[in-house]
PDB file of C-alpha atoms in Angstrom:
ATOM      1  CA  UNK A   1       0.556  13.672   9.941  1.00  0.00           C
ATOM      2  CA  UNK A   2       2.728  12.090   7.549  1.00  0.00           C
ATOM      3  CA  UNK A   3       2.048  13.017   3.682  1.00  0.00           C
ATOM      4  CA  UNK A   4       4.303  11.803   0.954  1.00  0.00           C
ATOM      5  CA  UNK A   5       4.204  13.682  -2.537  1.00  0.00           C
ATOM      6  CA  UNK A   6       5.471  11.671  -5.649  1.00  0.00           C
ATOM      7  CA  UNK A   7       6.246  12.296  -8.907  1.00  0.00           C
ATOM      8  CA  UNK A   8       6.217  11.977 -12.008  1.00  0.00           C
ATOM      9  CA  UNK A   9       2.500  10.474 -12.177  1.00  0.00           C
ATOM     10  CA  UNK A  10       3.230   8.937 -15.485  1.00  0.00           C
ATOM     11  CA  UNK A  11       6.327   7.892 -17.339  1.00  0.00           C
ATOM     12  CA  UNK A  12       7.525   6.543 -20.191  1.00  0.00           C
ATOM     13  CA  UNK A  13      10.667   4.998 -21.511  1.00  0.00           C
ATOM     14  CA  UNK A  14      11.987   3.159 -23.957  1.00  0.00           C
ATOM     15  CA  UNK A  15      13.694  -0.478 -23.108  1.00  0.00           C
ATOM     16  CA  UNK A  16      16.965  -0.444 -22.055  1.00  0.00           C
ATOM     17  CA  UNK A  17      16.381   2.818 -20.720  1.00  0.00           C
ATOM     18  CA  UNK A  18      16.524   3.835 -16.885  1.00  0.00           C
ATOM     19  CA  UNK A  19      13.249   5.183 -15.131  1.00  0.00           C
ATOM     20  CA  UNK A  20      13.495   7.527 -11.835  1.00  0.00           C
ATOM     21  CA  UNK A  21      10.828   7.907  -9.375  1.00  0.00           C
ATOM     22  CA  UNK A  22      11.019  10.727  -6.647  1.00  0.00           C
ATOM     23  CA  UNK A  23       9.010  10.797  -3.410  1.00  0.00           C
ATOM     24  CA  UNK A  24       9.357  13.201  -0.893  1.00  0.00           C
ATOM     25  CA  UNK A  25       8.063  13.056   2.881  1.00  0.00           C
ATOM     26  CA  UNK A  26       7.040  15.653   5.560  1.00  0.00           C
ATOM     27  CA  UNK A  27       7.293  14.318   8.459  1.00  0.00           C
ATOM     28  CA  UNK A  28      11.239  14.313   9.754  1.00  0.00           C
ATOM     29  CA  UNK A  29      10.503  10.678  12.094  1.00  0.00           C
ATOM     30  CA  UNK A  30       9.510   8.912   9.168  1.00  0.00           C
ATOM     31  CA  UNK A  31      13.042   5.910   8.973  1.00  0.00           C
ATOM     32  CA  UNK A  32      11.091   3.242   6.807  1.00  0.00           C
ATOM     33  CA  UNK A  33      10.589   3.947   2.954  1.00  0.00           C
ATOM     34  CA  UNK A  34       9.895   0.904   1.067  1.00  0.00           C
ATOM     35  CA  UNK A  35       8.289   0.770  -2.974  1.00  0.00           C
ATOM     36  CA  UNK A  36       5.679  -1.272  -4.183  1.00  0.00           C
ATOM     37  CA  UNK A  37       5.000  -2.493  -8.167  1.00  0.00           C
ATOM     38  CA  UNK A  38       1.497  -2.967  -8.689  1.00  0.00           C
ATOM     39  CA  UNK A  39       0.303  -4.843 -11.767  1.00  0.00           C
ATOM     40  CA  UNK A  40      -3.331  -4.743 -12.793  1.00  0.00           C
ATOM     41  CA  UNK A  41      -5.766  -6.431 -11.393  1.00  0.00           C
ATOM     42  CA  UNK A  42      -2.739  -7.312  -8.467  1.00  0.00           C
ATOM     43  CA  UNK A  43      -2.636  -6.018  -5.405  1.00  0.00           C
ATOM     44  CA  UNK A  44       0.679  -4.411  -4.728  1.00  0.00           C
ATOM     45  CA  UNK A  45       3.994  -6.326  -4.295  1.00  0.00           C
ATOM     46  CA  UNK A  46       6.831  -5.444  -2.152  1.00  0.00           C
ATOM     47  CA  UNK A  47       9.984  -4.984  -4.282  1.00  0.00           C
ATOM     48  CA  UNK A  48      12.469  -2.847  -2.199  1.00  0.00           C
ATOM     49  CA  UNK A  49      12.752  -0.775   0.844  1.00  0.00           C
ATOM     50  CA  UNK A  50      15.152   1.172   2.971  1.00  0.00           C
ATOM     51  CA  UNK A  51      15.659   2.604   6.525  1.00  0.00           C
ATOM     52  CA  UNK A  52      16.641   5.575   7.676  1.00  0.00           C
ATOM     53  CA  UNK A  53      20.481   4.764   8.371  1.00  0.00           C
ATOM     54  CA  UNK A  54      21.172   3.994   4.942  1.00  0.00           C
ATOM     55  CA  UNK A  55      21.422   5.625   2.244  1.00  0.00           C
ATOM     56  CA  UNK A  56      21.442   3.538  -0.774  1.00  0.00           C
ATOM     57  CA  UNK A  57      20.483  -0.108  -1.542  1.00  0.00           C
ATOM     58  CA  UNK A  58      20.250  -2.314  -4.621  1.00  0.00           C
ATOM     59  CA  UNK A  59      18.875  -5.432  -5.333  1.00  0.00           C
ATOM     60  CA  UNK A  60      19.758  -6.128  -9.427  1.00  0.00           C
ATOM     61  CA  UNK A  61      18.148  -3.572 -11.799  1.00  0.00           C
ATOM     62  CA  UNK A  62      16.419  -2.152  -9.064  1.00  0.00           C
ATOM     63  CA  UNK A  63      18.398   0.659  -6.294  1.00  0.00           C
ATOM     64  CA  UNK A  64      16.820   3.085  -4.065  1.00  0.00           C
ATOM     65  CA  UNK A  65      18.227   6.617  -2.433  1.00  0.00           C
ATOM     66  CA  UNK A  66      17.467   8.181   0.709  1.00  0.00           C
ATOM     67  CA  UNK A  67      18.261  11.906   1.620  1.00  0.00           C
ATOM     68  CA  UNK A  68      17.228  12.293   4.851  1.00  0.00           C
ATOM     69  CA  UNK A  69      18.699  15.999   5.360  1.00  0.00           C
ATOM     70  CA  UNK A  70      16.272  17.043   2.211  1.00  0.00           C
ATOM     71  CA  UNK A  71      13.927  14.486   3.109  1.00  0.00           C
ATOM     72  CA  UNK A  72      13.427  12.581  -0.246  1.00  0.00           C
ATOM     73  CA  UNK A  73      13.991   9.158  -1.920  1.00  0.00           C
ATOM     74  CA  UNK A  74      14.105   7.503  -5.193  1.00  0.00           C
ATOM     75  CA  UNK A  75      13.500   5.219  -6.911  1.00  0.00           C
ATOM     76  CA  UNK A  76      16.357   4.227  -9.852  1.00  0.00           C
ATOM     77  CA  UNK A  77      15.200   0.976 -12.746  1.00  0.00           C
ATOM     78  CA  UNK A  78      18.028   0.360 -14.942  1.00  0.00           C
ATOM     79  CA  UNK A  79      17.980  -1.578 -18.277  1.00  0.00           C
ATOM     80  CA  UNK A  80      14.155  -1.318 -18.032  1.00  0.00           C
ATOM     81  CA  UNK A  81      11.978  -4.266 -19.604  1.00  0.00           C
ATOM     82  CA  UNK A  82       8.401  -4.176 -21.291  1.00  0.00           C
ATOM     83  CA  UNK A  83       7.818  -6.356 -17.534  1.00  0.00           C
ATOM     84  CA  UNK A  84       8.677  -3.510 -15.661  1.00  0.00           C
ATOM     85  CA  UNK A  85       5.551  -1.664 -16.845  1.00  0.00           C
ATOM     86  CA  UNK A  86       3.247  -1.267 -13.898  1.00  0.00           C
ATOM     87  CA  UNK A  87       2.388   1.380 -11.332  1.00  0.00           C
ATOM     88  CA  UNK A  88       4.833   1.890  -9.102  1.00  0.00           C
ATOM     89  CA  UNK A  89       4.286   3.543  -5.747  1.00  0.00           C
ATOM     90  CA  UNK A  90       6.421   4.802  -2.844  1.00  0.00           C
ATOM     91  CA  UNK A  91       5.479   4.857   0.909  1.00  0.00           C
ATOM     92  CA  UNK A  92       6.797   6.396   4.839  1.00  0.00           C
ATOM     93  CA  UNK A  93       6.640   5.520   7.384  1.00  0.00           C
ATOM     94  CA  UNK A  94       7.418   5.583  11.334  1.00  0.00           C
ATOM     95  CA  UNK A  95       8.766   3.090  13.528  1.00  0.00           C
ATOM     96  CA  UNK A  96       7.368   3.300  17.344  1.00  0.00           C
ATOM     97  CA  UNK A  97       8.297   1.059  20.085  1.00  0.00           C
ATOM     98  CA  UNK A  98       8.586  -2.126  18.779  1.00  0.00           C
ATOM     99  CA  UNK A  99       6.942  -2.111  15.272  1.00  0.00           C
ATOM    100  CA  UNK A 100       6.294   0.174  12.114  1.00  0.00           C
ATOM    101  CA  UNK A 101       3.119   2.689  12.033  1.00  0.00           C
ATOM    102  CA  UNK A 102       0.970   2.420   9.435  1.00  0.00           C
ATOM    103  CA  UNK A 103       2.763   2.992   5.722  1.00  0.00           C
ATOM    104  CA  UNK A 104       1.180   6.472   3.490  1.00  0.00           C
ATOM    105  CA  UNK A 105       1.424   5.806  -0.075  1.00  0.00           C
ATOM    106  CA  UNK A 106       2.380   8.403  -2.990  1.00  0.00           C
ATOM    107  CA  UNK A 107      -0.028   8.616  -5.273  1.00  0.00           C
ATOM    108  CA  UNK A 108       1.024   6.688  -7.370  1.00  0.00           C
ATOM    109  CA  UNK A 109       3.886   6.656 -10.818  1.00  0.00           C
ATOM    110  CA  UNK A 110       2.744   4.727 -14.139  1.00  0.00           C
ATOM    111  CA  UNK A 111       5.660   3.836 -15.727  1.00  0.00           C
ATOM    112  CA  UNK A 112       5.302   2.150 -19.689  1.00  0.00           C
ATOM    113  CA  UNK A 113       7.966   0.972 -21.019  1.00  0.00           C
ATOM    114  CA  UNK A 114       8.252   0.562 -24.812  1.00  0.00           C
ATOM    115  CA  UNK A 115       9.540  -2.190 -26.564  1.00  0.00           C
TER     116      UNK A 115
ATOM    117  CA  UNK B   1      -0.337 -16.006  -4.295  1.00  0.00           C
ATOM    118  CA  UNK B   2       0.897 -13.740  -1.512  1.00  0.00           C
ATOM    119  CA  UNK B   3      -0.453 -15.772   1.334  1.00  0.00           C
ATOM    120  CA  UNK B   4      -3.426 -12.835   1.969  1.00  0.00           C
ATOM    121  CA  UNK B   5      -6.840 -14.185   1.168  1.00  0.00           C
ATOM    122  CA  UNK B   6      -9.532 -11.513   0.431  1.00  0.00           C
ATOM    123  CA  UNK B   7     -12.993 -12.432  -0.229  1.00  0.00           C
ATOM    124  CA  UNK B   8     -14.816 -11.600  -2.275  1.00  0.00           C
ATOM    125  CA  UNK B   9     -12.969 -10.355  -5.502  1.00  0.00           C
ATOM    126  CA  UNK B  10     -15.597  -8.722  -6.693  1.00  0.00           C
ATOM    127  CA  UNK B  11     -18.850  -7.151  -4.949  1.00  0.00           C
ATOM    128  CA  UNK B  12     -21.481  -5.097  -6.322  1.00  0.00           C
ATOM    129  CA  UNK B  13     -24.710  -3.566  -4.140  1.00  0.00           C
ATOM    130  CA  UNK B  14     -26.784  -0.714  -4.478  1.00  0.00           C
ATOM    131  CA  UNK B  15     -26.542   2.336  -2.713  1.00  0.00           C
ATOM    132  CA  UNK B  16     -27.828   2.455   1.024  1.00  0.00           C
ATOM    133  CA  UNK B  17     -27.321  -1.053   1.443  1.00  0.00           C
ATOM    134  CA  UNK B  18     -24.324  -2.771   3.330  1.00  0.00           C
ATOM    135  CA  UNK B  19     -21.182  -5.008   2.644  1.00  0.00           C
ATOM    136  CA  UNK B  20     -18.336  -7.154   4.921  1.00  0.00           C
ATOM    137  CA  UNK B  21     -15.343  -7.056   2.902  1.00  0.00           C
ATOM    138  CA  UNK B  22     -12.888 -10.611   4.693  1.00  0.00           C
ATOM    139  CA  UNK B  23      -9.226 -10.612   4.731  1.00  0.00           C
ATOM    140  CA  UNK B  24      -7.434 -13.558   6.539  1.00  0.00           C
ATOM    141  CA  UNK B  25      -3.697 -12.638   6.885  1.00  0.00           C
ATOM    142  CA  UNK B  26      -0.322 -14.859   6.119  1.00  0.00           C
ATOM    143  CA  UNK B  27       0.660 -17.138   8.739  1.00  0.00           C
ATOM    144  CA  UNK B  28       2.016 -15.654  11.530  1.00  0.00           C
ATOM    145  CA  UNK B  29       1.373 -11.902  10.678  1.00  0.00           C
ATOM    146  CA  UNK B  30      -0.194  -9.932  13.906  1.00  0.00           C
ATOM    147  CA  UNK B  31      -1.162  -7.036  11.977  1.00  0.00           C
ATOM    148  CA  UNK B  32      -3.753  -6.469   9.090  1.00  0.00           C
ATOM    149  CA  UNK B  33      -4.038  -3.053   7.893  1.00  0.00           C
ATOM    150  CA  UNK B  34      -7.116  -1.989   5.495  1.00  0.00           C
ATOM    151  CA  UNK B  35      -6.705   0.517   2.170  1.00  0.00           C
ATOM    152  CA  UNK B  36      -9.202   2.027   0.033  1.00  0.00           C
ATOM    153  CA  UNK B  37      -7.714   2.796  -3.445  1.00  0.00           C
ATOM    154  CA  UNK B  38      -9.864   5.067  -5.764  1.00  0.00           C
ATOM    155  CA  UNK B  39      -8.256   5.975  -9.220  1.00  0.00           C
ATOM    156  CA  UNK B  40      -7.613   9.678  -7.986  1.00  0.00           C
ATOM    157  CA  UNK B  41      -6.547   9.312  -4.582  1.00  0.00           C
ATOM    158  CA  UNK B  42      -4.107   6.240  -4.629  1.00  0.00           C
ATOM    159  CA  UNK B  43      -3.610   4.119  -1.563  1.00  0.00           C
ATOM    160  CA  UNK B  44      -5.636   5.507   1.348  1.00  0.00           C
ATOM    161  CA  UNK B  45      -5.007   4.064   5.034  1.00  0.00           C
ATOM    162  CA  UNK B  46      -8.331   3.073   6.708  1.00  0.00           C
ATOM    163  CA  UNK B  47      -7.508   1.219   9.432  1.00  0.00           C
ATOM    164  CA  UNK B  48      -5.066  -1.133  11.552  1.00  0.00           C
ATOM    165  CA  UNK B  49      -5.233  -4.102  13.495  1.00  0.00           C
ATOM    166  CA  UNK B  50      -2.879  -5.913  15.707  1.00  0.00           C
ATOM    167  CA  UNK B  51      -3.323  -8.929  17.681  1.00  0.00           C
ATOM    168  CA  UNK B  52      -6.870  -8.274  17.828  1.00  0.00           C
ATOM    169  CA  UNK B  53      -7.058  -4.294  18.753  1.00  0.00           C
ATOM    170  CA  UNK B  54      -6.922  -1.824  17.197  1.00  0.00           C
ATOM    171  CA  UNK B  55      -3.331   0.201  16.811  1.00  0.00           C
ATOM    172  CA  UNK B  56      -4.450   2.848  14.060  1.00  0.00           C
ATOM    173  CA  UNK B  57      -7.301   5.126  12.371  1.00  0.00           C
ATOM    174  CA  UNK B  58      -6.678   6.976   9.136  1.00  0.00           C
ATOM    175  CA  UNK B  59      -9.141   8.447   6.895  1.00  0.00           C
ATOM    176  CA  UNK B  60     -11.976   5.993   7.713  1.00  0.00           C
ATOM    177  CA  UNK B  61     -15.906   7.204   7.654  1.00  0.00           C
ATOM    178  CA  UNK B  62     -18.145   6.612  10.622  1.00  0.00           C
ATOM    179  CA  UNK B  63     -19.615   4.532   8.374  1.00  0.00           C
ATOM    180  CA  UNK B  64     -17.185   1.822   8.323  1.00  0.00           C
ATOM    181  CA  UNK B  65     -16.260  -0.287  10.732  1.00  0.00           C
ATOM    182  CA  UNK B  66     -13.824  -3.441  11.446  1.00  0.00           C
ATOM    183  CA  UNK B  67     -12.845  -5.544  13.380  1.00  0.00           C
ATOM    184  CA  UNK B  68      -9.855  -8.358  13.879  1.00  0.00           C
ATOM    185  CA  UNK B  69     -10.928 -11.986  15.403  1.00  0.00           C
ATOM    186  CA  UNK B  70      -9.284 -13.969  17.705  1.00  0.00           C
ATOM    187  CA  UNK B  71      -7.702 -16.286  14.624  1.00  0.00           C
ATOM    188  CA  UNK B  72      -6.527 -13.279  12.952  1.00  0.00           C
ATOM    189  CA  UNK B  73      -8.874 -12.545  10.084  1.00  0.00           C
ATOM    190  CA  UNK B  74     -10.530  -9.197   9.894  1.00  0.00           C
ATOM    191  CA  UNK B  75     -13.383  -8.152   8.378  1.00  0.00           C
ATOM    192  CA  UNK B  76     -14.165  -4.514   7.125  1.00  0.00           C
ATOM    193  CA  UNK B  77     -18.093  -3.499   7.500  1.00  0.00           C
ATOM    194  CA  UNK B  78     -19.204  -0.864   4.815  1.00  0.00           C
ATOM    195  CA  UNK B  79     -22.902   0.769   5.252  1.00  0.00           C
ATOM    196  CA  UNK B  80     -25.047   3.228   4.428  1.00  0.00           C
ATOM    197  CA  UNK B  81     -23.076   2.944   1.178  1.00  0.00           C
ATOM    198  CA  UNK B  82     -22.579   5.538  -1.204  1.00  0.00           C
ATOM    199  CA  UNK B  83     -21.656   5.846  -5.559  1.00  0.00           C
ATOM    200  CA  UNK B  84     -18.631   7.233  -4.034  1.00  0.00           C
ATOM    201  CA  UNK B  85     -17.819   4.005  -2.165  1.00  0.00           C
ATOM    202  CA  UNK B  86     -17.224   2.460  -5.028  1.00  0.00           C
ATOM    203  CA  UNK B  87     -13.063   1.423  -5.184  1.00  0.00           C
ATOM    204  CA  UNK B  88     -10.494  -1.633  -4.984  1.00  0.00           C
ATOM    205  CA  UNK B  89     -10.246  -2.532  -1.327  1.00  0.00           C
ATOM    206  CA  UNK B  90      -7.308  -4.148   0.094  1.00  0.00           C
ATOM    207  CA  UNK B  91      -5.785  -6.156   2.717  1.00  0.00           C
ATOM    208  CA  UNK B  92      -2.347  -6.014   3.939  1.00  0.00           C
ATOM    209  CA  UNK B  93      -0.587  -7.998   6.975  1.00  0.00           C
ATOM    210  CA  UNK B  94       2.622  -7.433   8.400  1.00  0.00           C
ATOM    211  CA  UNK B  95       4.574  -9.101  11.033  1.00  0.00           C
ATOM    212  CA  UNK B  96       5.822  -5.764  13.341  1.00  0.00           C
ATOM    213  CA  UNK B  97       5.300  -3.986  10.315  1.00  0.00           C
ATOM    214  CA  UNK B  98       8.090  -5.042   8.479  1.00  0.00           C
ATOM    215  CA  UNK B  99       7.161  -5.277   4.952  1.00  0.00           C
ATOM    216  CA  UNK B 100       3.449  -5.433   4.382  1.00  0.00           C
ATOM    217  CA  UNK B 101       1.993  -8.144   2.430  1.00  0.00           C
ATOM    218  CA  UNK B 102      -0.889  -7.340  -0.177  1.00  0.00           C
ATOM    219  CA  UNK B 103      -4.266  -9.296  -0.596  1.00  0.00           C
ATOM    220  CA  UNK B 104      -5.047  -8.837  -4.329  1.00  0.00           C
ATOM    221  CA  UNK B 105      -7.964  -6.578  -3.028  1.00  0.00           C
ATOM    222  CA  UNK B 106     -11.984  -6.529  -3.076  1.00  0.00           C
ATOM    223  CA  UNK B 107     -13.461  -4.139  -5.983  1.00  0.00           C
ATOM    224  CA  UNK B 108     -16.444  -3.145  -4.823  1.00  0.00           C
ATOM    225  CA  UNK B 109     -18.763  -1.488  -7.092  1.00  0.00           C
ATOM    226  CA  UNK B 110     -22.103   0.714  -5.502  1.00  0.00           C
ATOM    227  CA  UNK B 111     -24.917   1.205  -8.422  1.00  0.00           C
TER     228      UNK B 111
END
């Protein structure tokens, strides 16, 4: 099965800064890689995905990249905010007939970022 | 408030006994998916539901069980419980899987 290996487990930068995230998947069918920002005591929260025919997206301080060949994506925070500390994970998964299999989550990146 | 309602927020039982963790989905999601999350093993896939059957099985126990109704909800059945039962719990519903949606979990806690 599908098994998705992120890193680094914790992280911290000073604001302003930019934070990277890397995942990377096994299984090659995987074509939906989305990121979720969990605060605590939250339940996770959406906050951007991609699909396997493209290979960058943004959405403000936020972007992702996808390298399907090496079979990795990241995630890329720019200008980072003391707001943008949370747990941050990344997740595959693989679309069948007409709807997405179930999503496998990384383990999991704390980010902190320092005033 | 992300439209998935999970009840209750916070549970706490004894070992042995058993719980029914309830999730009711956003409007007009199909699916409901169920995740244990333990502090070192992130967000594990239980279990999916769609429409009322069951699509998916991950790294559930025989001793859980659960089930979608015919409005929607779903309703995750833990027995025989364990000390190492004890996590946050969540909910997530999707509409084809586009985008889940996050409950803001059960934490269940087994003394």
């Amino acid at each position: 099965g599908e098994n998705v290996e992120q890193h680094p487990s914790t992280l911290s930068v000073q604001e302003g800064d930019s934070a990277v995230i890397k995942c990377t998947y096994s299984d090659s069918a995987s074509n939906y890689f989305p990121w979720y920002k969990q605060e605590l005591g939250k339940g996770p929260q959406l906050i951007i995905d991609i699909r396997s025919n493209v290979g960058e997206k943004k959405d403000q301080r936020i972007a992702v990249t996808l390298n399907k060949t090496a079979k990795h994506f990241s995630l890329h925070i720019t200008e980072t905010q003391p707001e943008d500390s949370a747990v941050y994970f990344c997740a595959a998964s693989t679309r069948y007939g007409g709807s997405q299999g179930n999503l496998i989550f990384g383990k999991g990146t704390k980010l902190s970022v320092k005033p | 408030d992300s439209g998935v309602t999970q009840t209750p927020k916070h549970l706490i039982t004894a070992t042995g006994q058993r719980v029914t963790l309830r999730c009711s989905p956003r409007s007009g999601d199909l699916s409901v998916y169920w995740y244990q999350q333990s502090l070192d093993q992130g967000l594990q896939f239980l279990i999916q539901y769609y429409n009322g059957e069951e699509r998916a099985k991950g790294n559930i126990l025989e001793r859980f069980s659960a089930q979608q109704f015919p409005d929607l909800h779903s309703e995750l059945n833990l027995s025989s419980l364990e000390l190492g039962d004890s996590a946050l719990y969540f909910c997530a519903s999707s509409f084809r899987g586009n985008g889940y949606t996050f409950g803001s979990g059960t934490r269940l806690t087994v003394v």
